[in-house]
């Protein structure tokens, strides 16, 4: 509610509040992304698509959060190279994430399709993995070399970056909608097929999939469903960024509703600088891969402690018997 009372977009209070918000959300996003990354590594899912692409998406979210963390501690008189480092990390993480999400949606369509394209996809997983960071790096480099840098988190390169964001978000948004609709049609067709097709992530080894395979039910992998949820969340994030860029270009909110514009800035910062929380909200259900080893280690430690206490107690009883005999 406090940000609605600040009508000056260059107000020091607004910038200070945004920096504090960016700092908090970046820290939480980094911690959450590392936890989900540990789940993928411990489960071995990172070796196959789509989890390989999602692992890279986690790295991009950490990169964007590190950029937001640096911005929250930057001052206007900070060295120019540090400002470019912060901007490059944040922009590359965000642009690579947008492109990676589109790549994930396309890979899900191939995995669900009733053909061997899903198996072929696994053969080209590493070249596919490099597409998003390379294109994101080119975009970031071009902006850094051709545009003047401003002291802003949401649009450090001004109007040109707003135009780029609006166009890129629109393209990615349309691609996501098309691929998700295609995936839904393929799933619907498989459900009503005489010989149903079982789309399966090779990395998935949960009991749910094994039971479905034994019973012969048409049951899609939970990981396919979770990736679909991630894509839907990123659809909302792209719409937010596209809307913010569009209204900034039209100069609507700054002139008539600066408080509402600031709310959108906070929302966009949460969805992109803190995008790791979107992944945490979906894949945190797989925390068993972290909790089970910790639980086993704790039980092992308790067993060793119990054995030690039993051994000490037995020694004490032996000494009592010797004293009695004497």
CSV table of C-alpha atoms in Angstrom, one decimal, residues 108 149 228 273:
chain,number,residue,atom,x,y,z
A,108,UNK,CA,7.2,-31.8,-24.6
A,149,UNK,CA,23.1,2.2,-19.7
A,228,UNK,CA,3.2,-28.1,-18.2
A,273,UNK,CA,14.3,-11.7,-11.0
